[in-house]
Amino acid sequence: TLTRDDPSLTLTSDEETGQLVLGGMGELHLEIAIDRLRSEFGLDCELGRVKVAYREAILNSLEYRDEFEVTVGAATYDGVITLRMNPHPEGLSAATKVEALRDPTGKQNKKSKDNNVKHKRIVVGSGDNTTMLTKDQEKALFNGIRAGINRGPKLGYPLQGVVVEIDNSQTFVSKDTPPSVLQGAAALAASKLTAKKGSEAVILEPVAFLRVVVPEQYVGAVISDLTSTQKRGEIHDVATDLSQKDRSVILAHAPLNSLVGYSSLLRSISRGEGTFSIEVNSYGIVSKEYIDK
């Protein structure tokens, strides 16, 4: 009802942070909306600072071979899962990719021009000891790996900016291994891979592109604030606004977490005459000094 009365308000659910996020045209706009929720609808709202979705990445190459043995009822299933992890060629902001490489037969895992596996069924093992996984087994293998890397080794944030490769020739699974067993074994192997000694794990934070428009007399104050140790921003350009000659446009990048509440701050710095827009377009490494704070 509130968003129907005021279409400029948005209400979204952030699955990562578990927050219900109310968006509007500024902090004053949101304060009025919250007051309406309390007075008109009788809702006791508990407000909190917007949470930022952090990530983790691993900067070096890792390899892990994990042997598993699982007993289900009267049956025992064993095997080996060998995984490699490398930094993503597209950088830290790229989504994590899970691949199956080095097909022992050279027949099932031929790749298309976009480097994606054409055939869903893959072959694991080597020599005379090979197994063509069923679709359910392959799905379980990949889902297990994704689950295993969903918690990074430092603070438990999801991993990104990495490529996880299944070494087909060094992975051995029997054809009667249940998908549930394979998925659990794969998740454990992937978790051990990320936690391996020597892993160069880092925390990543979303970085926003920022466009600030203010009268010329406030440019220095805005730049000084954005480049402070609290904001940790980087200025890319300062130019005259062609549509408003007495105003300047400041282009910068800054960690999203440092820009929470920036609307009120900019209003204070520019005496209500400044405007800004932000767009999250990348992730950057959080410095150890900032984490320690």
PDB file of C-alpha atoms in Angstrom:
ATOM      1  CA  THR A   1       0.000   0.000   0.000  1.00  0.00           C
ATOM      2  CA  LEU A   2       2.791   2.427   0.833  1.00  0.00           C
ATOM      3  CA  THR A   3       4.553   1.826  -2.492  1.00  0.00           C
ATOM      4  CA  ARG A   4       1.226   2.081  -4.360  1.00  0.00           C
ATOM      5  CA  ASP A   5       0.587   5.475  -2.787  1.00  0.00           C
ATOM      6  CA  ASP A   6       4.128   6.602  -3.603  1.00  0.00           C
ATOM      7  CA  PRO A   7       5.571   4.896  -6.734  1.00  0.00           C
ATOM      8  CA  SER A   8       8.972   6.498  -6.093  1.00  0.00           C
ATOM      9  CA  LEU A   9       9.379   4.158  -3.108  1.00  0.00           C
ATOM     10  CA  THR A  10      10.722   0.666  -3.713  1.00  0.00           C
ATOM     11  CA  LEU A  11      10.705  -2.338  -1.405  1.00  0.00           C
ATOM     12  CA  THR A  12      13.077  -5.223  -2.120  1.00  0.00           C
ATOM     13  CA  SER A  13      14.311  -8.250  -0.248  1.00  0.00           C
ATOM     14  CA  ASP A  14      18.074  -8.809  -0.210  1.00  0.00           C
ATOM     15  CA  GLU A  15      18.583 -12.568  -0.127  1.00  0.00           C
ATOM     16  CA  GLU A  16      22.262 -12.273   0.802  1.00  0.00           C
ATOM     17  CA  THR A  17      21.922  -9.992   3.827  1.00  0.00           C
ATOM     18  CA  GLY A  18      18.368 -10.997   4.817  1.00  0.00           C
ATOM     19  CA  GLN A  19      17.298  -7.358   4.905  1.00  0.00           C
ATOM     20  CA  LEU A  20      14.084  -5.806   3.632  1.00  0.00           C
ATOM     21  CA  VAL A  21      15.368  -2.688   1.869  1.00  0.00           C
ATOM     22  CA  LEU A  22      13.223   0.418   1.413  1.00  0.00           C
ATOM     23  CA  GLY A  23      14.467   2.705  -1.338  1.00  0.00           C
ATOM     24  CA  GLY A  24      13.468   6.284  -2.101  1.00  0.00           C
ATOM     25  CA  MET A  25      14.590   9.646  -3.426  1.00  0.00           C
ATOM     26  CA  GLY A  26      16.707  10.547  -0.423  1.00  0.00           C
ATOM     27  CA  GLU A  27      17.040  10.082   3.296  1.00  0.00           C
ATOM     28  CA  LEU A  28      14.403  12.712   4.116  1.00  0.00           C
ATOM     29  CA  HIS A  29      11.993  10.926   1.773  1.00  0.00           C
ATOM     30  CA  LEU A  30      12.679   7.650   3.576  1.00  0.00           C
ATOM     31  CA  GLU A  31      12.259   9.231   7.014  1.00  0.00           C
ATOM     32  CA  ILE A  32       8.795  10.467   6.003  1.00  0.00           C
ATOM     33  CA  ALA A  33       7.884   6.998   4.676  1.00  0.00           C
ATOM     34  CA  ILE A  34       8.994   5.328   7.920  1.00  0.00           C
ATOM     35  CA  ASP A  35       6.978   7.845   9.938  1.00  0.00           C
ATOM     36  CA  ARG A  36       3.914   6.924   7.866  1.00  0.00           C
ATOM     37  CA  LEU A  37       4.472   3.238   8.509  1.00  0.00           C
ATOM     38  CA  ARG A  38       4.462   3.913  12.222  1.00  0.00           C
ATOM     39  CA  SER A  39       1.631   6.443  12.440  1.00  0.00           C
ATOM     40  CA  GLU A  40      -0.780   5.287   9.710  1.00  0.00           C
ATOM     41  CA  PHE A  41      -0.148   1.534   9.636  1.00  0.00           C
ATOM     42  CA  GLY A  42       0.867   0.960  13.232  1.00  0.00           C
ATOM     43  CA  LEU A  43       4.049  -0.899  12.301  1.00  0.00           C
ATOM     44  CA  ASP A  44       6.896  -0.898  14.791  1.00  0.00           C
ATOM     45  CA  CYS A  45       9.770  -0.749  12.328  1.00  0.00           C
ATOM     46  CA  GLU A  46      13.239  -1.698  13.401  1.00  0.00           C
ATOM     47  CA  LEU A  47      15.631   0.247  11.231  1.00  0.00           C
ATOM     48  CA  GLY A  48      19.250  -0.594  10.657  1.00  0.00           C
ATOM     49  CA  ARG A  49      22.179   0.475   8.560  1.00  0.00           C
ATOM     50  CA  VAL A  50      22.130  -0.981   5.061  1.00  0.00           C
ATOM     51  CA  LYS A  51      24.424  -3.996   4.907  1.00  0.00           C
ATOM     52  CA  VAL A  52      26.945  -4.462   2.121  1.00  0.00           C
ATOM     53  CA  ALA A  53      27.416  -7.851   0.459  1.00  0.00           C
ATOM     54  CA  TYR A  54      31.108  -8.680   0.800  1.00  0.00           C
ATOM     55  CA  ARG A  55      32.905 -11.434  -1.103  1.00  0.00           C
ATOM     56  CA  GLU A  56      36.166 -13.334  -0.890  1.00  0.00           C
ATOM     57  CA  ALA A  57      38.709 -14.293  -3.519  1.00  0.00           C
ATOM     58  CA  ILE A  58      41.863 -16.397  -3.661  1.00  0.00           C
ATOM     59  CA  LEU A  59      44.752 -14.814  -5.521  1.00  0.00           C
ATOM     60  CA  ASN A  60      46.965 -17.865  -6.071  1.00  0.00           C
ATOM     61  CA  SER A  61      46.540 -21.260  -7.716  1.00  0.00           C
ATOM     62  CA  LEU A  62      45.634 -24.227  -5.537  1.00  0.00           C
ATOM     63  CA  GLU A  63      45.189 -27.962  -6.022  1.00  0.00           C
ATOM     64  CA  TYR A  64      43.640 -30.517  -3.703  1.00  0.00           C
ATOM     65  CA  ARG A  65      43.074 -34.265  -3.971  1.00  0.00           C
ATOM     66  CA  ASP A  66      40.475 -35.619  -1.565  1.00  0.00           C
ATOM     67  CA  GLU A  67      39.700 -39.282  -1.004  1.00  0.00           C
ATOM     68  CA  PHE A  68      36.257 -40.096   0.356  1.00  0.00           C
ATOM     69  CA  GLU A  69      34.576 -43.169   1.796  1.00  0.00           C
ATOM     70  CA  VAL A  70      30.901 -43.035   2.752  1.00  0.00           C
ATOM     71  CA  THR A  71      28.746 -45.824   4.134  1.00  0.00           C
ATOM     72  CA  VAL A  72      25.018 -45.729   3.423  1.00  0.00           C
ATOM     73  CA  GLY A  73      23.182 -48.654   4.975  1.00  0.00           C
ATOM     74  CA  ALA A  74      25.025 -51.805   3.989  1.00  0.00           C
ATOM     75  CA  ALA A  75      26.822 -50.180   1.041  1.00  0.00           C
ATOM     76  CA  THR A  76      30.125 -48.311   1.089  1.00  0.00           C
ATOM     77  CA  TYR A  77      31.078 -45.866  -1.628  1.00  0.00           C
ATOM     78  CA  ASP A  78      34.567 -44.509  -2.113  1.00  0.00           C
ATOM     79  CA  GLY A  79      36.374 -42.401  -4.648  1.00  0.00           C
ATOM     80  CA  VAL A  80      38.703 -39.495  -5.286  1.00  0.00           C
ATOM     81  CA  ILE A  81      37.921 -35.904  -6.233  1.00  0.00           C
ATOM     82  CA  THR A  82      40.776 -33.712  -7.477  1.00  0.00           C
ATOM     83  CA  LEU A  83      40.191 -29.979  -7.861  1.00  0.00           C
ATOM     84  CA  ARG A  84      42.261 -27.035  -9.032  1.00  0.00           C
ATOM     85  CA  MET A  85      41.524 -23.380  -8.404  1.00  0.00           C
ATOM     86  CA  ASN A  86      42.929 -20.427 -10.356  1.00  0.00           C
ATOM     87  CA  PRO A  87      42.231 -16.692 -10.424  1.00  0.00           C
ATOM     88  CA  HIS A  88      39.511 -15.839 -12.953  1.00  0.00           C
ATOM     89  CA  PRO A  89      41.015 -14.412 -16.180  1.00  0.00           C
ATOM     90  CA  GLU A  90      38.383 -11.656 -16.151  1.00  0.00           C
ATOM     91  CA  GLY A  91      39.402 -10.412 -12.718  1.00  0.00           C
ATOM     92  CA  LEU A  92      38.066 -10.210  -9.188  1.00  0.00           C
ATOM     93  CA  SER A  93      34.588  -9.008 -10.188  1.00  0.00           C
ATOM     94  CA  ALA A  94      33.859 -12.079 -12.331  1.00  0.00           C
ATOM     95  CA  ALA A  95      31.446 -14.712 -11.079  1.00  0.00           C
ATOM     96  CA  THR A  96      32.992 -17.985  -9.970  1.00  0.00           C
ATOM     97  CA  LYS A  97      33.090 -20.653 -12.671  1.00  0.00           C
ATOM     98  CA  VAL A  98      33.204 -24.429 -12.215  1.00  0.00           C
ATOM     99  CA  GLU A  99      34.619 -26.433 -15.130  1.00  0.00           C
ATOM    100  CA  ALA A 100      35.404 -30.015 -16.026  1.00  0.00           C
ATOM    101  CA  LEU A 101      38.663 -30.279 -17.986  1.00  0.00           C
ATOM    102  CA  ARG A 102      41.063 -32.912 -19.358  1.00  0.00           C
ATOM    103  CA  ASP A 103      38.569 -35.540 -20.499  1.00  0.00           C
ATOM    104  CA  PRO A 104      40.510 -38.840 -20.573  1.00  0.00           C
ATOM    105  CA  THR A 105      38.677 -40.025 -23.709  1.00  0.00           C
ATOM    106  CA  GLY A 106      38.750 -36.709 -25.510  1.00  0.00           C
ATOM    107  CA  LYS A 107      35.225 -37.357 -26.765  1.00  0.00           C
ATOM    108  CA  GLN A 108      32.678 -36.262 -24.195  1.00  0.00           C
ATOM    109  CA  ASN A 109      34.023 -32.886 -23.126  1.00  0.00           C
ATOM    110  CA  LYS A 110      34.619 -31.145 -26.430  1.00  0.00           C
ATOM    111  CA  LYS A 111      34.177 -27.425 -25.997  1.00  0.00           C
ATOM    112  CA  SER A 112      32.222 -24.940 -28.049  1.00  0.00           C
ATOM    113  CA  LYS A 113      33.595 -21.653 -29.342  1.00  0.00           C
ATOM    114  CA  ASP A 114      32.506 -19.837 -26.166  1.00  0.00           C
ATOM    115  CA  ASN A 115      34.553 -22.348 -24.128  1.00  0.00           C
ATOM    116  CA  ASN A 116      31.518 -23.994 -22.553  1.00  0.00           C
ATOM    117  CA  VAL A 117      31.243 -27.760 -22.303  1.00  0.00           C
ATOM    118  CA  LYS A 118      28.907 -28.980 -25.052  1.00  0.00           C
ATOM    119  CA  HIS A 119      28.010 -32.302 -23.465  1.00  0.00           C
ATOM    120  CA  LYS A 120      26.548 -32.415 -19.974  1.00  0.00           C
ATOM    121  CA  ARG A 121      27.805 -35.943 -19.343  1.00  0.00           C
ATOM    122  CA  ILE A 122      31.474 -36.050 -18.421  1.00  0.00           C
ATOM    123  CA  VAL A 123      33.995 -38.829 -18.044  1.00  0.00           C
ATOM    124  CA  VAL A 124      36.208 -39.182 -14.984  1.00  0.00           C
ATOM    125  CA  GLY A 125      39.129 -41.512 -14.347  1.00  0.00           C
ATOM    126  CA  SER A 126      41.994 -42.674 -16.530  1.00  0.00           C
ATOM    127  CA  GLY A 127      43.178 -45.750 -18.425  1.00  0.00           C
ATOM    128  CA  ASP A 128      40.823 -48.671 -17.953  1.00  0.00           C
ATOM    129  CA  ASN A 129      39.307 -47.106 -14.839  1.00  0.00           C
ATOM    130  CA  THR A 130      36.900 -44.561 -16.323  1.00  0.00           C
ATOM    131  CA  THR A 131      33.291 -43.729 -15.542  1.00  0.00           C
ATOM    132  CA  MET A 132      30.832 -41.692 -17.551  1.00  0.00           C
ATOM    133  CA  LEU A 133      28.806 -39.796 -14.990  1.00  0.00           C
ATOM    134  CA  THR A 134      25.038 -39.790 -15.228  1.00  0.00           C
ATOM    135  CA  LYS A 135      23.309 -36.428 -15.509  1.00  0.00           C
ATOM    136  CA  ASP A 136      22.294 -36.664 -11.852  1.00  0.00           C
ATOM    137  CA  GLN A 137      25.858 -37.461 -10.796  1.00  0.00           C
ATOM    138  CA  GLU A 138      27.294 -34.587 -12.780  1.00  0.00           C
ATOM    139  CA  LYS A 139      24.717 -32.175 -11.370  1.00  0.00           C
ATOM    140  CA  ALA A 140      25.530 -33.395  -7.871  1.00  0.00           C
ATOM    141  CA  LEU A 141      29.274 -32.983  -8.465  1.00  0.00           C
ATOM    142  CA  PHE A 142      28.942 -29.408  -9.682  1.00  0.00           C
ATOM    143  CA  ASN A 143      26.379 -28.426  -7.027  1.00  0.00           C
ATOM    144  CA  GLY A 144      28.608 -29.860  -4.316  1.00  0.00           C
ATOM    145  CA  ILE A 145      31.589 -27.831  -5.491  1.00  0.00           C
ATOM    146  CA  ARG A 146      29.507 -24.647  -5.635  1.00  0.00           C
ATOM    147  CA  ALA A 147      28.245 -25.301  -2.110  1.00  0.00           C
ATOM    148  CA  GLY A 148      31.794 -25.898  -0.885  1.00  0.00           C
ATOM    149  CA  ILE A 149      33.056 -22.561  -2.202  1.00  0.00           C
ATOM    150  CA  ASN A 150      30.025 -20.622  -0.995  1.00  0.00           C
ATOM    151  CA  ARG A 151      31.879 -19.885   2.246  1.00  0.00           C
ATOM    152  CA  GLY A 152      35.328 -18.399   1.885  1.00  0.00           C
ATOM    153  CA  PRO A 153      38.196 -19.318   4.236  1.00  0.00           C
ATOM    154  CA  LYS A 154      38.599 -15.905   5.906  1.00  0.00           C
ATOM    155  CA  LEU A 155      35.170 -14.680   7.074  1.00  0.00           C
ATOM    156  CA  GLY A 156      32.790 -17.058   5.344  1.00  0.00           C
ATOM    157  CA  TYR A 157      31.717 -14.788   2.471  1.00  0.00           C
ATOM    158  CA  PRO A 158      31.026 -16.406  -0.948  1.00  0.00           C
ATOM    159  CA  LEU A 159      33.996 -16.764  -3.270  1.00  0.00           C
ATOM    160  CA  GLN A 160      34.171 -14.986  -6.593  1.00  0.00           C
ATOM    161  CA  GLY A 161      36.837 -14.142  -9.131  1.00  0.00           C
ATOM    162  CA  VAL A 162      38.047 -17.743  -9.290  1.00  0.00           C
ATOM    163  CA  VAL A 163      37.765 -20.726 -11.628  1.00  0.00           C
ATOM    164  CA  VAL A 164      37.474 -24.196 -10.118  1.00  0.00           C
ATOM    165  CA  GLU A 165      38.519 -27.044 -12.398  1.00  0.00           C
ATOM    166  CA  ILE A 166      37.669 -30.695 -11.896  1.00  0.00           C
ATOM    167  CA  ASP A 167      40.687 -32.751 -12.906  1.00  0.00           C
ATOM    168  CA  ASN A 168      38.838 -35.523 -14.739  1.00  0.00           C
ATOM    169  CA  SER A 169      41.802 -37.833 -15.075  1.00  0.00           C
ATOM    170  CA  GLN A 170      42.530 -37.679 -11.326  1.00  0.00           C
ATOM    171  CA  THR A 171      38.914 -37.990 -10.200  1.00  0.00           C
ATOM    172  CA  PHE A 172      37.526 -41.475  -9.640  1.00  0.00           C
ATOM    173  CA  VAL A 173      33.861 -42.209  -9.002  1.00  0.00           C
ATOM    174  CA  SER A 174      32.033 -45.521  -9.378  1.00  0.00           C
ATOM    175  CA  LYS A 175      28.960 -45.594 -11.579  1.00  0.00           C
ATOM    176  CA  ASP A 176      26.726 -46.680  -8.687  1.00  0.00           C
ATOM    177  CA  THR A 177      27.726 -43.818  -6.355  1.00  0.00           C
ATOM    178  CA  PRO A 178      24.489 -42.050  -5.332  1.00  0.00           C
ATOM    179  CA  PRO A 179      24.294 -38.367  -6.336  1.00  0.00           C
ATOM    180  CA  SER A 180      23.733 -37.374  -2.689  1.00  0.00           C
ATOM    181  CA  VAL A 181      26.999 -39.046  -1.659  1.00  0.00           C
ATOM    182  CA  LEU A 182      28.872 -37.447  -4.548  1.00  0.00           C
ATOM    183  CA  GLN A 183      27.475 -34.003  -3.776  1.00  0.00           C
ATOM    184  CA  GLY A 184      28.543 -34.221  -0.132  1.00  0.00           C
ATOM    185  CA  ALA A 185      32.017 -35.449  -1.075  1.00  0.00           C
ATOM    186  CA  ALA A 186      32.427 -32.666  -3.647  1.00  0.00           C
ATOM    187  CA  ALA A 187      31.340 -29.996  -1.164  1.00  0.00           C
ATOM    188  CA  LEU A 188      33.876 -31.242   1.378  1.00  0.00           C
ATOM    189  CA  ALA A 189      36.661 -31.393  -1.216  1.00  0.00           C
ATOM    190  CA  ALA A 190      35.935 -27.832  -2.383  1.00  0.00           C
ATOM    191  CA  SER A 191      35.847 -26.563   1.195  1.00  0.00           C
ATOM    192  CA  LYS A 192      39.214 -28.199   1.911  1.00  0.00           C
ATOM    193  CA  LEU A 193      40.617 -26.707  -1.288  1.00  0.00           C
ATOM    194  CA  THR A 194      39.806 -23.129  -0.242  1.00  0.00           C
ATOM    195  CA  ALA A 195      41.127 -23.690   3.278  1.00  0.00           C
ATOM    196  CA  LYS A 196      44.387 -25.271   2.093  1.00  0.00           C
ATOM    197  CA  LYS A 197      47.537 -23.944   3.730  1.00  0.00           C
ATOM    198  CA  GLY A 198      49.132 -21.302   1.552  1.00  0.00           C
ATOM    199  CA  SER A 199      45.823 -19.984   0.258  1.00  0.00           C
ATOM    200  CA  GLU A 200      46.144 -16.243  -0.456  1.00  0.00           C
ATOM    201  CA  ALA A 201      42.577 -15.326   0.468  1.00  0.00           C
ATOM    202  CA  VAL A 202      41.357 -11.717   0.494  1.00  0.00           C
ATOM    203  CA  ILE A 203      38.126  -9.908   1.374  1.00  0.00           C
ATOM    204  CA  LEU A 204      36.387  -8.097  -1.481  1.00  0.00           C
ATOM    205  CA  GLU A 205      33.978  -5.185  -1.212  1.00  0.00           C
ATOM    206  CA  PRO A 206      31.667  -3.642  -3.823  1.00  0.00           C
ATOM    207  CA  VAL A 207      33.052  -0.461  -5.346  1.00  0.00           C
ATOM    208  CA  ALA A 208      30.713   2.207  -6.714  1.00  0.00           C
ATOM    209  CA  PHE A 209      31.179   4.681  -9.545  1.00  0.00           C
ATOM    210  CA  LEU A 210      30.133   8.065  -8.175  1.00  0.00           C
ATOM    211  CA  ARG A 211      28.994  11.170 -10.059  1.00  0.00           C
ATOM    212  CA  VAL A 212      28.653  14.282  -7.897  1.00  0.00           C
ATOM    213  CA  VAL A 213      27.363  17.635  -9.168  1.00  0.00           C
ATOM    214  CA  VAL A 214      27.955  20.659  -6.919  1.00  0.00           C
ATOM    215  CA  PRO A 215      28.500  24.413  -7.227  1.00  0.00           C
ATOM    216  CA  GLU A 216      32.142  25.221  -7.894  1.00  0.00           C
ATOM    217  CA  GLN A 217      32.777  26.615  -4.399  1.00  0.00           C
ATOM    218  CA  TYR A 218      32.115  23.200  -2.837  1.00  0.00           C
ATOM    219  CA  VAL A 219      34.351  21.113  -5.110  1.00  0.00           C
ATOM    220  CA  GLY A 220      37.321  21.203  -2.766  1.00  0.00           C
ATOM    221  CA  ALA A 221      35.269  20.120   0.243  1.00  0.00           C
ATOM    222  CA  VAL A 222      33.659  17.232  -1.675  1.00  0.00           C
ATOM    223  CA  ILE A 223      37.006  15.975  -3.007  1.00  0.00           C
ATOM    224  CA  SER A 224      38.590  16.261   0.431  1.00  0.00           C
ATOM    225  CA  ASP A 225      35.789  14.158   1.916  1.00  0.00           C
ATOM    226  CA  LEU A 226      35.818  11.506  -0.822  1.00  0.00           C
ATOM    227  CA  THR A 227      39.590  10.997  -0.578  1.00  0.00           C
ATOM    228  CA  SER A 228      39.627  10.854   3.231  1.00  0.00           C
ATOM    229  CA  THR A 229      40.642   7.694   5.054  1.00  0.00           C
ATOM    230  CA  GLN A 230      36.982   7.128   5.928  1.00  0.00           C
ATOM    231  CA  LYS A 231      35.718   7.260   2.333  1.00  0.00           C
ATOM    232  CA  ARG A 232      38.815   5.726   0.656  1.00  0.00           C
ATOM    233  CA  GLY A 233      37.701   7.179  -2.683  1.00  0.00           C
ATOM    234  CA  GLU A 234      39.656   7.860  -5.860  1.00  0.00           C
ATOM    235  CA  ILE A 235      38.943  10.914  -8.017  1.00  0.00           C
ATOM    236  CA  HIS A 236      39.000  10.310 -11.777  1.00  0.00           C
ATOM    237  CA  ASP A 237      37.911  13.629 -13.239  1.00  0.00           C
ATOM    238  CA  VAL A 238      36.550  17.064 -12.385  1.00  0.00           C
ATOM    239  CA  ALA A 239      34.817  19.046 -15.121  1.00  0.00           C
ATOM    240  CA  THR A 240      32.315  21.837 -15.666  1.00  0.00           C
ATOM    241  CA  ASP A 241      28.706  20.720 -16.023  1.00  0.00           C
ATOM    242  CA  LEU A 242      27.849  21.726 -19.601  1.00  0.00           C
ATOM    243  CA  SER A 243      24.162  22.097 -18.731  1.00  0.00           C
ATOM    244  CA  GLN A 244      24.877  24.290 -15.687  1.00  0.00           C
ATOM    245  CA  LYS A 245      28.004  26.403 -16.150  1.00  0.00           C
ATOM    246  CA  ASP A 246      28.311  27.341 -12.464  1.00  0.00           C
ATOM    247  CA  ARG A 247      28.456  23.709 -11.377  1.00  0.00           C
ATOM    248  CA  SER A 248      31.167  21.089 -11.507  1.00  0.00           C
ATOM    249  CA  VAL A 249      30.944  17.327 -12.053  1.00  0.00           C
ATOM    250  CA  ILE A 250      33.178  15.092  -9.949  1.00  0.00           C
ATOM    251  CA  LEU A 251      33.703  11.521 -11.134  1.00  0.00           C
ATOM    252  CA  ALA A 252      35.086   9.070  -8.609  1.00  0.00           C
ATOM    253  CA  HIS A 253      35.159   5.514  -7.332  1.00  0.00           C
ATOM    254  CA  ALA A 254      34.637   4.648  -3.681  1.00  0.00           C
ATOM    255  CA  PRO A 255      33.753   1.551  -1.637  1.00  0.00           C
ATOM    256  CA  LEU A 256      29.975   1.224  -1.378  1.00  0.00           C
ATOM    257  CA  ASN A 257      30.153   0.740   2.380  1.00  0.00           C
ATOM    258  CA  SER A 258      31.698   4.198   2.796  1.00  0.00           C
ATOM    259  CA  LEU A 259      28.835   5.826   0.860  1.00  0.00           C
ATOM    260  CA  VAL A 260      26.009   4.680   3.128  1.00  0.00           C
ATOM    261  CA  GLY A 261      24.401   7.911   4.353  1.00  0.00           C
ATOM    262  CA  TYR A 262      26.190  10.006   1.718  1.00  0.00           C
ATOM    263  CA  SER A 263      22.981  11.838   0.810  1.00  0.00           C
ATOM    264  CA  SER A 264      22.834  13.626   4.173  1.00  0.00           C
ATOM    265  CA  LEU A 265      26.564  14.289   4.172  1.00  0.00           C
ATOM    266  CA  LEU A 266      26.564  15.835   0.700  1.00  0.00           C
ATOM    267  CA  ARG A 267      23.556  17.950   1.625  1.00  0.00           C
ATOM    268  CA  SER A 268      25.514  19.255   4.601  1.00  0.00           C
ATOM    269  CA  ILE A 269      28.714  19.918   2.626  1.00  0.00           C
ATOM    270  CA  SER A 270      26.972  21.688  -0.265  1.00  0.00           C
ATOM    271  CA  ARG A 271      24.231  23.387   1.792  1.00  0.00           C
ATOM    272  CA  GLY A 272      21.592  21.382  -0.012  1.00  0.00           C
ATOM    273  CA  GLU A 273      22.780  22.244  -3.540  1.00  0.00           C
ATOM    274  CA  GLY A 274      24.639  19.022  -4.413  1.00  0.00           C
ATOM    275  CA  THR A 275      23.308  15.945  -6.172  1.00  0.00           C
ATOM    276  CA  PHE A 276      24.873  12.563  -6.829  1.00  0.00           C
ATOM    277  CA  SER A 277      24.308   9.169  -8.422  1.00  0.00           C
ATOM    278  CA  ILE A 278      26.073   5.882  -7.769  1.00  0.00           C
ATOM    279  CA  GLU A 279      26.410   2.621  -9.660  1.00  0.00           C
ATOM    280  CA  VAL A 280      28.144  -0.464  -8.293  1.00  0.00           C
ATOM    281  CA  ASN A 281      30.365  -1.738 -11.096  1.00  0.00           C
ATOM    282  CA  SER A 282      33.223  -3.729  -9.573  1.00  0.00           C
ATOM    283  CA  TYR A 283      34.782  -5.311  -6.499  1.00  0.00           C
ATOM    284  CA  GLY A 284      38.048  -4.336  -4.860  1.00  0.00           C
ATOM    285  CA  ILE A 285      40.326  -5.834  -2.214  1.00  0.00           C
ATOM    286  CA  VAL A 286      39.767  -4.551   1.309  1.00  0.00           C
ATOM    287  CA  SER A 287      43.079  -3.541   2.828  1.00  0.00           C
ATOM    288  CA  LYS A 288      44.313  -5.401   5.907  1.00  0.00           C
ATOM    289  CA  GLU A 289      44.562  -2.084   7.768  1.00  0.00           C
ATOM    290  CA  TYR A 290      40.866  -1.370   7.178  1.00  0.00           C
ATOM    291  CA  ILE A 291      39.822  -4.912   8.220  1.00  0.00           C
ATOM    292  CA  ASP A 292      41.816  -4.582  11.436  1.00  0.00           C
ATOM    293  CA  LYS A 293      39.886  -1.405  12.275  1.00  0.00           C
TER     294      LYS A 293
END
